[in-house]
CSV table of C-alpha atoms and ligand atoms in Angstrom, one decimal:
chain,number,residue,atom,x,y,z
A,1,UNK,CA,0.0,0.0,0.0
A,2,UNK,CA,1.3,3.4,-1.0
A,3,UNK,CA,-0.1,6.4,0.8
A,4,UNK,CA,0.0,10.0,-0.4
A,5,UNK,CA,-1.3,13.2,1.3
A,6,UNK,CA,-1.7,16.3,-0.8
A,7,UNK,CA,-2.9,19.8,0.1
A,8,UNK,CA,-4.3,20.2,3.6
A,9,UNK,CA,-5.6,16.7,3.8
A,10,UNK,CA,-6.4,14.9,0.6
A,11,UNK,CA,-5.5,11.2,0.9
A,12,UNK,CA,-4.9,8.9,-2.0
A,13,UNK,CA,-3.6,5.4,-1.9
A,14,UNK,CA,-2.4,2.8,-4.3
A,15,UNK,CA,-2.6,-0.9,-3.8
A,16,UNK,CA,0.5,-3.1,-4.1
A,17,UNK,CA,0.2,-6.4,-6.0
A,18,UNK,CA,-0.4,-8.4,-2.9
A,19,UNK,CA,-3.2,-6.1,-1.6
A,20,UNK,CA,-6.9,-7.0,-2.2
A,21,UNK,CA,-9.9,-4.9,-2.9
A,22,UNK,CA,-12.1,-7.0,-0.5
A,23,UNK,CA,-10.4,-6.7,2.8
A,24,UNK,CA,-11.3,-7.3,6.5
A,25,UNK,CA,-11.6,-4.7,9.2
A,26,UNK,CA,-10.2,-5.4,12.7
A,27,UNK,CA,-13.6,-6.8,13.6
A,28,UNK,CA,-13.2,-9.3,10.7
A,29,UNK,CA,-16.1,-7.8,8.8
A,30,UNK,CA,-15.5,-8.0,5.0
A,31,UNK,CA,-15.4,-4.7,3.2
A,32,UNK,CA,-15.0,-3.9,-0.4
A,33,UNK,CA,-13.1,-0.9,-1.7
A,34,UNK,CA,-15.0,1.6,-3.9
A,35,UNK,CA,-12.4,4.4,-4.5
A,36,UNK,CA,-8.8,5.1,-3.5
A,37,UNK,CA,-9.1,8.7,-2.5
A,38,UNK,CA,-10.8,10.9,0.1
A,39,UNK,CA,-10.5,14.2,1.8
A,40,UNK,CA,-10.6,15.5,5.4
A,41,UNK,CA,-11.5,19.2,5.8
A,42,UNK,CA,-11.3,21.4,8.8
A,43,UNK,CA,-7.8,20.3,9.8
A,44,UNK,CA,-4.5,22.3,9.9
A,45,UNK,CA,-2.0,22.4,7.0
A,46,UNK,CA,0.6,20.5,9.0
A,47,UNK,CA,0.9,17.9,11.8
A,48,UNK,CA,3.4,15.3,13.0
A,49,UNK,CA,4.0,12.6,10.3
A,50,UNK,CA,2.9,9.9,12.7
A,51,UNK,CA,-0.5,11.5,13.0
A,52,UNK,CA,-0.8,11.5,9.2
A,53,UNK,CA,0.2,7.9,9.2
A,54,UNK,CA,-2.3,6.8,11.8
A,55,UNK,CA,-5.1,8.8,10.1
A,56,UNK,CA,-4.3,7.1,6.8
A,57,UNK,CA,-4.1,3.7,8.4
A,58,UNK,CA,-7.6,4.0,9.8
A,59,UNK,CA,-8.7,4.1,6.1
A,60,UNK,CA,-6.3,1.7,4.3
A,61,UNK,CA,-5.7,-1.0,6.9
A,62,UNK,CA,-8.3,-3.4,5.7
A,63,UNK,CA,-6.8,-3.6,2.2
A,64,UNK,CA,-3.2,-3.8,3.2
A,65,UNK,CA,-1.4,-7.1,3.3
A,66,UNK,CA,2.3,-6.9,3.8
A,67,UNK,CA,3.7,-3.4,3.7
A,68,UNK,CA,2.7,0.3,3.8
A,69,UNK,CA,4.8,3.1,2.4
A,70,UNK,CA,4.0,6.6,3.6
A,71,UNK,CA,4.9,9.8,1.8
A,72,UNK,CA,6.8,11.1,4.8
A,73,UNK,CA,9.1,9.5,7.3
A,74,UNK,CA,7.4,8.1,10.5
A,75,UNK,CA,9.0,7.3,13.9
A,76,UNK,CA,10.5,3.9,14.6
A,77,UNK,CA,8.0,3.5,17.4
A,78,UNK,CA,5.1,3.9,15.1
A,79,UNK,CA,6.6,1.5,12.5
A,80,UNK,CA,7.0,-1.1,15.3
A,81,UNK,CA,3.4,-0.7,16.4
A,82,UNK,CA,2.2,-1.3,12.9
A,83,UNK,CA,4.4,-4.3,12.6
A,84,UNK,CA,3.4,-5.8,16.0
A,85,UNK,CA,-0.2,-5.2,15.4
A,86,UNK,CA,-0.7,-6.1,11.7
A,87,UNK,CA,2.5,-7.8,10.6
A,88,UNK,CA,3.2,-5.1,8.0
A,89,UNK,CA,6.4,-3.5,7.1
A,90,UNK,CA,5.9,0.3,7.5
A,91,UNK,CA,8.2,3.1,6.4
A,92,UNK,CA,10.2,5.1,5.6
A,93,UNK,CA,11.4,5.5,9.2
A,94,UNK,CA,13.2,8.6,10.3
A,95,UNK,CA,11.1,10.9,12.4
A,96,UNK,CA,11.2,11.5,16.2
A,97,UNK,CA,8.1,10.2,17.9
A,98,UNK,CA,5.4,12.6,18.8
A,99,UNK,CA,5.1,13.5,22.5
A,100,UNK,CA,1.5,13.2,23.7
A,101,UNK,CA,-0.4,16.5,24.1
A,102,UNK,CA,-1.9,17.4,27.5
A,103,UNK,CA,-5.6,17.6,26.7
A,104,UNK,CA,-8.4,15.1,26.3
A,105,UNK,CA,-10.7,15.7,23.4
A,106,UNK,CA,-14.0,13.9,22.8
A,107,UNK,CA,-14.8,12.3,19.5
A,108,UNK,CA,-18.4,13.6,19.7
A,109,UNK,CA,-21.2,12.0,17.7
A,110,UNK,CA,-24.1,13.4,19.7
A,111,UNK,CA,-25.5,10.0,20.5
A,112,UNK,CA,-26.3,9.0,24.1
A,113,UNK,CA,-23.0,7.2,24.6
A,114,UNK,CA,-20.9,10.1,23.4
A,115,UNK,CA,-23.0,12.6,25.4
A,116,UNK,CA,-22.4,10.5,28.5
A,117,UNK,CA,-18.7,10.5,27.9
A,118,UNK,CA,-18.7,14.2,27.3
A,119,UNK,CA,-20.6,14.8,30.5
A,120,UNK,CA,-17.7,13.3,32.5
A,121,UNK,CA,-15.3,15.9,31.1
A,122,UNK,CA,-17.1,19.3,30.9
A,123,UNK,CA,-13.9,21.1,29.9
A,124,UNK,CA,-13.0,18.7,27.0
A,125,UNK,CA,-13.2,20.1,23.5
A,126,UNK,CA,-15.3,18.2,20.9
A,127,UNK,CA,-14.2,17.0,17.5
A,128,UNK,CA,-17.2,16.1,15.4
A,129,UNK,CA,-16.9,14.0,12.2
A,130,UNK,CA,-19.4,15.0,9.6
A,131,UNK,CA,-20.0,12.9,6.5
A,132,UNK,CA,-20.1,14.9,3.2
A,133,UNK,CA,-20.5,13.7,-0.4
A,134,UNK,CA,-17.6,12.3,-2.4
A,135,UNK,CA,-17.0,14.1,-5.7
A,136,UNK,CA,-16.8,10.9,-7.6
A,137,UNK,CA,-19.0,8.4,-5.8
A,138,UNK,CA,-22.8,8.6,-5.9
A,139,UNK,CA,-24.5,8.9,-2.5
A,140,UNK,CA,-26.6,5.7,-2.0
A,141,UNK,CA,-27.6,6.7,1.5
A,142,UNK,CA,-29.2,10.1,1.1
A,143,UNK,CA,-31.3,9.9,4.2
A,144,UNK,CA,-28.3,10.2,6.5
A,145,UNK,CA,-28.7,13.7,8.0
A,146,UNK,CA,-25.2,14.5,9.0
A,147,UNK,CA,-26.0,18.2,8.7
A,148,UNK,CA,-28.6,17.9,11.5
A,149,UNK,CA,-26.1,16.1,13.8
A,150,UNK,CA,-23.4,18.8,13.1
A,151,UNK,CA,-25.9,21.5,14.0
A,152,UNK,CA,-26.8,19.8,17.2
A,153,UNK,CA,-23.1,19.5,18.1
A,154,UNK,CA,-22.7,23.3,17.5
A,155,UNK,CA,-25.7,23.9,19.9
A,156,UNK,CA,-23.9,22.2,22.8
A,157,UNK,CA,-21.9,25.4,23.5
A,158,UNK,CA,-18.7,23.3,23.9
A,159,UNK,CA,-15.4,24.1,22.1
A,160,UNK,CA,-16.0,22.3,18.8
A,161,UNK,CA,-14.2,21.5,15.6
A,162,UNK,CA,-16.3,20.0,12.8
A,163,UNK,CA,-14.2,17.8,10.5
A,164,UNK,CA,-15.9,17.2,7.1
A,165,UNK,CA,-14.9,14.1,5.2
A,166,UNK,CA,-16.0,11.8,2.4
A,167,UNK,CA,-13.8,9.0,3.6
A,168,UNK,CA,-16.8,6.7,4.2
A,169,UNK,CA,-17.3,6.5,0.5
A,170,UNK,CA,-14.0,4.5,0.1
A,171,UNK,CA,-16.3,1.6,1.0
A,172,UNK,CA,-18.4,0.0,-1.7
A,173,UNK,CA,-19.9,-2.7,0.5
A,174,UNK,CA,-21.7,-3.2,2.7
A,175,UNK,CA,-22.5,0.5,2.5
A,176,UNK,CA,-20.7,3.8,3.0
A,177,UNK,CA,-19.1,3.7,6.4
A,178,UNK,CA,-15.8,3.8,8.3
A,179,UNK,CA,-13.3,1.3,6.8
A,180,UNK,CA,-12.1,0.8,10.4
A,181,UNK,CA,-14.2,2.1,13.3
A,182,UNK,CA,-11.2,4.3,14.1
A,183,UNK,CA,-11.6,6.3,10.9
A,184,UNK,CA,-14.0,8.5,12.8
A,185,UNK,CA,-10.9,9.8,14.5
A,186,UNK,CA,-9.0,10.6,11.3
A,187,UNK,CA,-9.7,14.3,11.6
A,188,UNK,CA,-9.1,14.4,15.4
A,189,UNK,CA,-5.7,12.8,14.8
A,190,UNK,CA,-4.7,15.5,12.3
A,191,UNK,CA,-5.9,18.2,14.8
A,192,UNK,CA,-3.9,16.6,17.7
A,193,UNK,CA,-0.9,19.0,17.4
A,194,UNK,CA,-3.1,22.1,17.0
A,195,UNK,CA,-5.4,21.2,19.9
A,196,UNK,CA,-2.6,19.7,22.1
A,197,UNK,CA,-4.4,16.4,22.2
A,198,UNK,CA,-2.9,13.6,24.3
A,199,UNK,CA,-6.1,11.5,24.6
A,200,UNK,CA,-9.2,11.0,22.5
A,201,UNK,CA,-12.4,10.0,24.3
A,202,UNK,CA,-14.9,7.8,22.4
A,203,UNK,CA,-18.4,6.9,23.4
A,204,UNK,CA,-17.8,3.1,23.2
A,205,UNK,CA,-19.6,1.5,26.1
A,206,UNK,CA,-19.4,-1.8,27.9
A,207,UNK,CA,-21.1,-3.8,25.1
A,208,UNK,CA,-18.6,-2.6,22.5
A,209,UNK,CA,-15.5,-2.8,24.7
A,210,UNK,CA,-16.1,-5.9,26.8
A,211,UNK,CA,-19.1,-7.9,25.6
A,212,UNK,CA,-18.2,-8.2,21.9
A,213,UNK,CA,-21.2,-6.2,20.8
A,214,UNK,CA,-21.6,-4.5,17.5
A,215,UNK,CA,-20.9,-6.6,14.5
A,216,UNK,CA,-18.4,-9.2,15.6
A,217,UNK,CA,-18.4,-11.6,18.6
A,218,UNK,CA,-20.9,-12.0,21.3
A,219,UNK,CA,-18.6,-13.0,24.1
A,220,UNK,CA,-16.4,-11.4,26.8
A,221,UNK,CA,-13.5,-9.8,25.1
A,222,UNK,CA,-10.8,-8.4,27.4
A,223,UNK,CA,-8.3,-8.4,24.5
A,224,UNK,CA,-10.7,-6.6,22.2
A,225,UNK,CA,-8.4,-5.6,19.2
A,226,UNK,CA,-10.1,-2.4,18.6
A,227,UNK,CA,-10.5,-0.8,22.0
A,228,UNK,CA,-8.3,-2.5,24.6
A,229,UNK,CA,-5.3,-0.3,25.4
A,230,UNK,CA,-3.0,-3.3,24.8
A,231,UNK,CA,-4.8,-4.2,21.6
A,232,UNK,CA,-3.3,-3.2,18.2
A,233,UNK,CA,-5.2,0.0,17.8
A,234,UNK,CA,-4.6,1.0,21.4
A,235,UNK,CA,-0.9,0.6,21.0
A,236,UNK,CA,-0.9,2.4,17.6
A,237,UNK,CA,-2.7,5.4,18.8
A,238,UNK,CA,-0.5,5.6,21.9
A,239,UNK,CA,2.6,5.5,19.7
A,240,UNK,CA,1.3,8.6,18.0
A,241,UNK,CA,0.8,10.3,21.4
A,242,UNK,CA,-3.0,10.1,21.3
A,243,UNK,CA,-4.3,7.6,23.8
A,244,UNK,CA,-7.6,6.0,23.2
A,245,UNK,CA,-9.9,6.8,26.2
A,246,UNK,CA,-13.2,5.1,26.8
A,247,UNK,CA,-14.8,7.2,29.6
A,248,UNK,CA,-18.0,5.0,29.5
A,249,UNK,CA,-16.3,1.7,28.6
A,250,UNK,CA,-17.4,0.2,31.9
A,251,UNK,CA,-21.1,1.0,31.7
A,252,UNK,CA,-24.0,-0.2,29.7
A,253,UNK,CA,-26.1,1.7,27.2
A,254,UNK,CA,-28.9,1.9,29.8
A,255,UNK,CA,-26.5,3.8,32.0
A,256,UNK,CA,-25.2,6.1,29.2
A,257,UNK,CA,-28.8,6.7,28.3
A,258,UNK,CA,-29.7,7.7,31.9
A,259,UNK,CA,-26.6,9.9,32.2
A,260,UNK,CA,-27.1,11.6,28.8
A,261,UNK,CA,-30.8,12.4,29.5
A,262,UNK,CA,-29.8,13.8,32.9
A,263,UNK,CA,-27.0,15.9,31.5
A,264,UNK,CA,-26.8,19.6,30.5
A,265,UNK,CA,-26.5,18.3,26.9
A,266,UNK,CA,-29.9,16.6,27.1
A,267,UNK,CA,-31.5,18.8,24.4
A,268,UNK,CA,-28.8,17.9,21.9
A,269,UNK,CA,-28.8,14.1,22.3
A,270,UNK,CA,-29.6,12.4,19.0
A,271,UNK,CA,-28.9,8.8,18.1
A,272,UNK,CA,-31.1,8.7,15.0
A,273,UNK,CA,-29.2,9.5,11.7
A,274,UNK,CA,-32.4,10.2,9.8
A,275,UNK,CA,-34.7,12.6,11.6
A,276,UNK,CA,-34.6,16.3,11.1
A,277,UNK,CA,-36.7,17.9,13.9
A,278,UNK,CA,-36.3,14.9,16.1
A,279,UNK,CA,-35.6,11.2,15.9
A,280,UNK,CA,-37.5,9.6,13.0
A,281,UNK,CA,-39.0,6.9,15.3
A,282,UNK,CA,-39.1,4.5,12.4
A,283,UNK,CA,-35.6,3.1,12.1
A,284,UNK,CA,-33.8,0.2,13.8
A,285,UNK,CA,-31.7,2.5,15.9
A,286,UNK,CA,-34.8,4.4,17.1
A,287,UNK,CA,-36.6,1.1,18.0
A,288,UNK,CA,-33.6,-0.2,20.0
A,289,UNK,CA,-33.0,3.1,21.8
A,290,UNK,CA,-36.7,3.4,22.6
A,291,UNK,CA,-36.6,0.1,24.3
A,292,UNK,CA,-33.6,1.2,26.4
A,293,UNK,CA,-35.2,4.6,27.2
A,294,UNK,CA,-38.5,3.1,28.1
A,295,UNK,CA,-36.7,0.7,30.5
A,296,UNK,CA,-34.7,3.6,32.0
A,297,UNK,CA,-37.8,5.7,32.4
A,298,UNK,CA,-39.9,2.8,33.6
A,299,UNK,CA,-42.7,3.5,31.2
A,300,UNK,CA,-44.5,1.6,28.4
A,301,UNK,CA,-42.8,1.3,25.0
A,302,UNK,CA,-43.9,4.1,22.6
A,303,UNK,CA,-43.2,3.2,19.0
A,304,UNK,CA,-45.3,3.4,15.8
A,305,UNK,CA,-43.3,0.5,14.3
A,306,UNK,CA,-45.2,-2.7,13.2
A,307,UNK,CA,-44.1,-6.3,13.3
A,308,UNK,CA,-43.7,-6.3,9.5
A,309,UNK,CA,-40.9,-3.7,9.7
A,310,UNK,CA,-37.5,-5.3,8.9
A,311,UNK,CA,-35.9,-3.8,12.0
A,312,UNK,CA,-38.7,-5.5,14.1
A,313,UNK,CA,-38.4,-8.8,12.3
A,314,UNK,CA,-34.8,-9.1,13.6
A,315,UNK,CA,-36.3,-9.8,17.1
A,316,UNK,CA,-38.6,-12.5,15.9
A,317,UNK,CA,-35.5,-14.5,15.0
A,318,UNK,CA,-33.4,-16.4,17.5
A,319,UNK,CA,-30.6,-14.5,19.3
A,320,UNK,CA,-27.8,-13.4,19.4
A,321,UNK,CA,-28.8,-9.9,18.6
A,322,UNK,CA,-26.5,-6.8,18.5
A,323,UNK,CA,-26.7,-5.2,21.9
A,324,UNK,CA,-28.4,-8.3,23.4
A,325,UNK,CA,-27.7,-7.4,27.0
A,326,UNK,CA,-29.8,-4.3,26.4
A,327,UNK,CA,-32.6,-6.3,24.9
A,328,UNK,CA,-32.6,-8.4,28.0
A,329,UNK,CA,-32.6,-5.3,30.2
A,330,UNK,CA,-35.5,-3.9,28.3
A,331,UNK,CA,-37.5,-7.1,28.4
A,332,UNK,CA,-37.0,-7.3,32.1
A,333,UNK,CA,-38.1,-3.7,32.8
A,334,UNK,CA,-40.5,-2.2,30.3
A,335,UNK,CA,-44.0,-2.4,31.7
A,336,UNK,CA,-46.3,-4.3,29.3
A,337,UNK,CA,-43.5,-5.5,27.1
A,338,UNK,CA,-45.5,-8.7,26.5
A,339,UNK,CA,-48.0,-6.6,24.5
A,340,UNK,CA,-45.4,-5.0,22.2
A,341,UNK,CA,-43.5,-6.0,19.1
A,342,UNK,CA,-40.8,-7.4,21.4
A,343,UNK,CA,-43.1,-10.0,22.8
A,344,UNK,CA,-41.7,-12.9,20.7
A,345,UNK,CA,-38.2,-12.3,22.0
A,346,UNK,CA,-39.5,-13.0,25.6
A,347,UNK,CA,-39.5,-16.7,24.6
A,348,UNK,CA,-35.7,-16.7,24.2
A,349,UNK,CA,-34.7,-15.4,27.6
A,350,UNK,CA,-35.4,-15.9,31.2
A,351,UNK,CA,-34.8,-12.4,32.5
A,352,UNK,CA,-35.6,-10.4,35.6
A,353,UNK,CA,-34.5,-7.1,37.2
A,354,UNK,CA,-32.2,-9.1,39.4
A,355,UNK,CA,-30.4,-10.8,36.6
A,356,UNK,CA,-30.0,-7.6,34.7
A,357,UNK,CA,-29.0,-5.3,37.6
A,358,UNK,CA,-25.3,-5.6,36.6
A,359,UNK,CA,-26.1,-3.3,33.7
A,360,UNK,CA,-26.8,-0.4,36.1
A,361,UNK,CA,-23.2,-0.5,37.4
A,362,UNK,CA,-19.7,0.1,36.2
A,363,UNK,CA,-17.2,-2.7,35.5
A,364,UNK,CA,-14.2,-1.6,37.5
A,365,UNK,CA,-11.4,-2.7,35.1
A,366,UNK,CA,-12.7,-0.2,32.6
A,367,UNK,CA,-11.7,2.6,34.9
A,368,UNK,CA,-8.2,1.2,35.3
A,369,UNK,CA,-7.8,1.3,31.6
A,370,UNK,CA,-8.3,5.1,31.4
A,371,UNK,CA,-4.9,6.7,31.2
A,372,UNK,CA,-3.7,8.3,34.4
A,373,UNK,CA,-4.1,12.0,33.6
A,374,UNK,CA,-7.9,11.5,33.1
A,375,UNK,CA,-8.7,8.5,35.4
A,376,UNK,CA,-9.5,10.2,38.7
A,377,UNK,CA,-12.1,12.5,37.1
A,378,UNK,CA,-13.9,9.5,35.5
A,379,UNK,CA,-13.7,7.5,38.7
A,380,UNK,CA,-15.1,10.3,40.8
A,381,UNK,CA,-18.0,10.8,38.3
A,382,UNK,CA,-18.8,7.1,38.3
A,383,UNK,CA,-18.7,6.9,42.1
A,384,UNK,CA,-21.1,9.9,42.3
A,385,UNK,CA,-23.5,8.9,39.5
A,386,UNK,CA,-23.3,5.2,38.8
A,387,UNK,CA,-21.5,2.9,41.4
A,388,UNK,CA,-19.3,0.0,40.8
A,389,UNK,CA,-20.3,-3.6,40.2
A,390,UNK,CA,-20.3,-6.2,42.9
A,391,UNK,CA,-18.2,-9.3,42.5
A,392,UNK,CA,-21.1,-11.3,41.3
A,393,UNK,CA,-22.0,-8.6,38.8
A,394,UNK,CA,-18.4,-8.6,37.6
A,395,UNK,CA,-18.8,-12.3,37.0
A,396,UNK,CA,-21.8,-11.6,34.7
A,397,UNK,CA,-19.5,-9.5,32.5
A,398,UNK,CA,-16.7,-12.1,32.5
A,399,UNK,CA,-18.9,-15.1,31.7
A,400,UNK,CA,-20.9,-13.2,29.0
A,401,UNK,CA,-21.4,-15.4,25.9
A,402,UNK,CA,-20.1,-18.6,27.7
A,403,UNK,CA,-23.6,-19.9,28.3
A,404,UNK,CA,-23.3,-19.1,32.0
A,405,UNK,CA,-25.3,-15.9,31.9
A,406,UNK,CA,-29.1,-15.6,31.8
B,501,ZN,ZN1,-34.6,6.9,13.6
């Protein structure tokens, strides 16, 4: 793989003979290349070469097999992190490594998880990734209202940098999206010198960090390759002086929902990518989050969605589901759930408030993973607003997916 940056931040890349146009992201998901160029706007003209290298790697990693050649020399430490993590030869080598900045920034999406993470650090600046059209790839997902989400981010009143990028269109299949989950940070990486960033906070919660949620495994994953500090991405970001920080990595989506709805940013919370004046109430994300919100607020489910809707049909099938721990939490707590579209899923689980109570508390190892400069603040917030898991609750996390949990 050969990587070239031109102008402020236009990335183009050329595959080597051994590279393949259908690659695999770190979560093993197969993805197909659509186009070999993209732009990132809203970033400075210059940054440390390791920041350019990591930003490029978040895009090109899935398609790279044996080597990656950057257009400017990187540090030996960064080359080593690429070799240790992916087995690729990276170069040329010749730069001094970047010293971490002193500030934590939040990679802010506006969803409940990201709002909860932001609430823990009221002084942290936001970097918001906004999808824009690619000049040479047709937009097959026109209902994604990234303009609405950017506007809500601006209404938070926080220090904000909006990065506009078409990098998601480098993906032909399954749909436009981040080649690696970490590509959402490409702009934040290029801003790291200008904003003095030493840590980047993401809204990934316990399901994503520890329970193998999302689109890969449904089991306890202490060595999660994407988000563990000792995983390959954690080590790569750290080598570039931008530590991955998961402020809400130890709590469930029920807890991030509760924290977000109780935060000063409550009016700006938006997980739906489609709605304009509010959530659309008619997409899979809205249904899933409505279940969680109804459980948190102890009220009946309120959705116009019918059993025929494809997003509803998912729950007529056998588990596992994405975010299954939250489905169980909702089934156990939403009054009258047996009269809703989720009723069929009740047959698959034997749930109760007692067996889902662990999802109201924080998994302590998640706090230990937060780098030292930002740990005490997170721990104090968790102590005041959430509380730590008991030993038996910790066991629920650590046996997740083994058949030992409810
Ligand atoms: Zn929606």
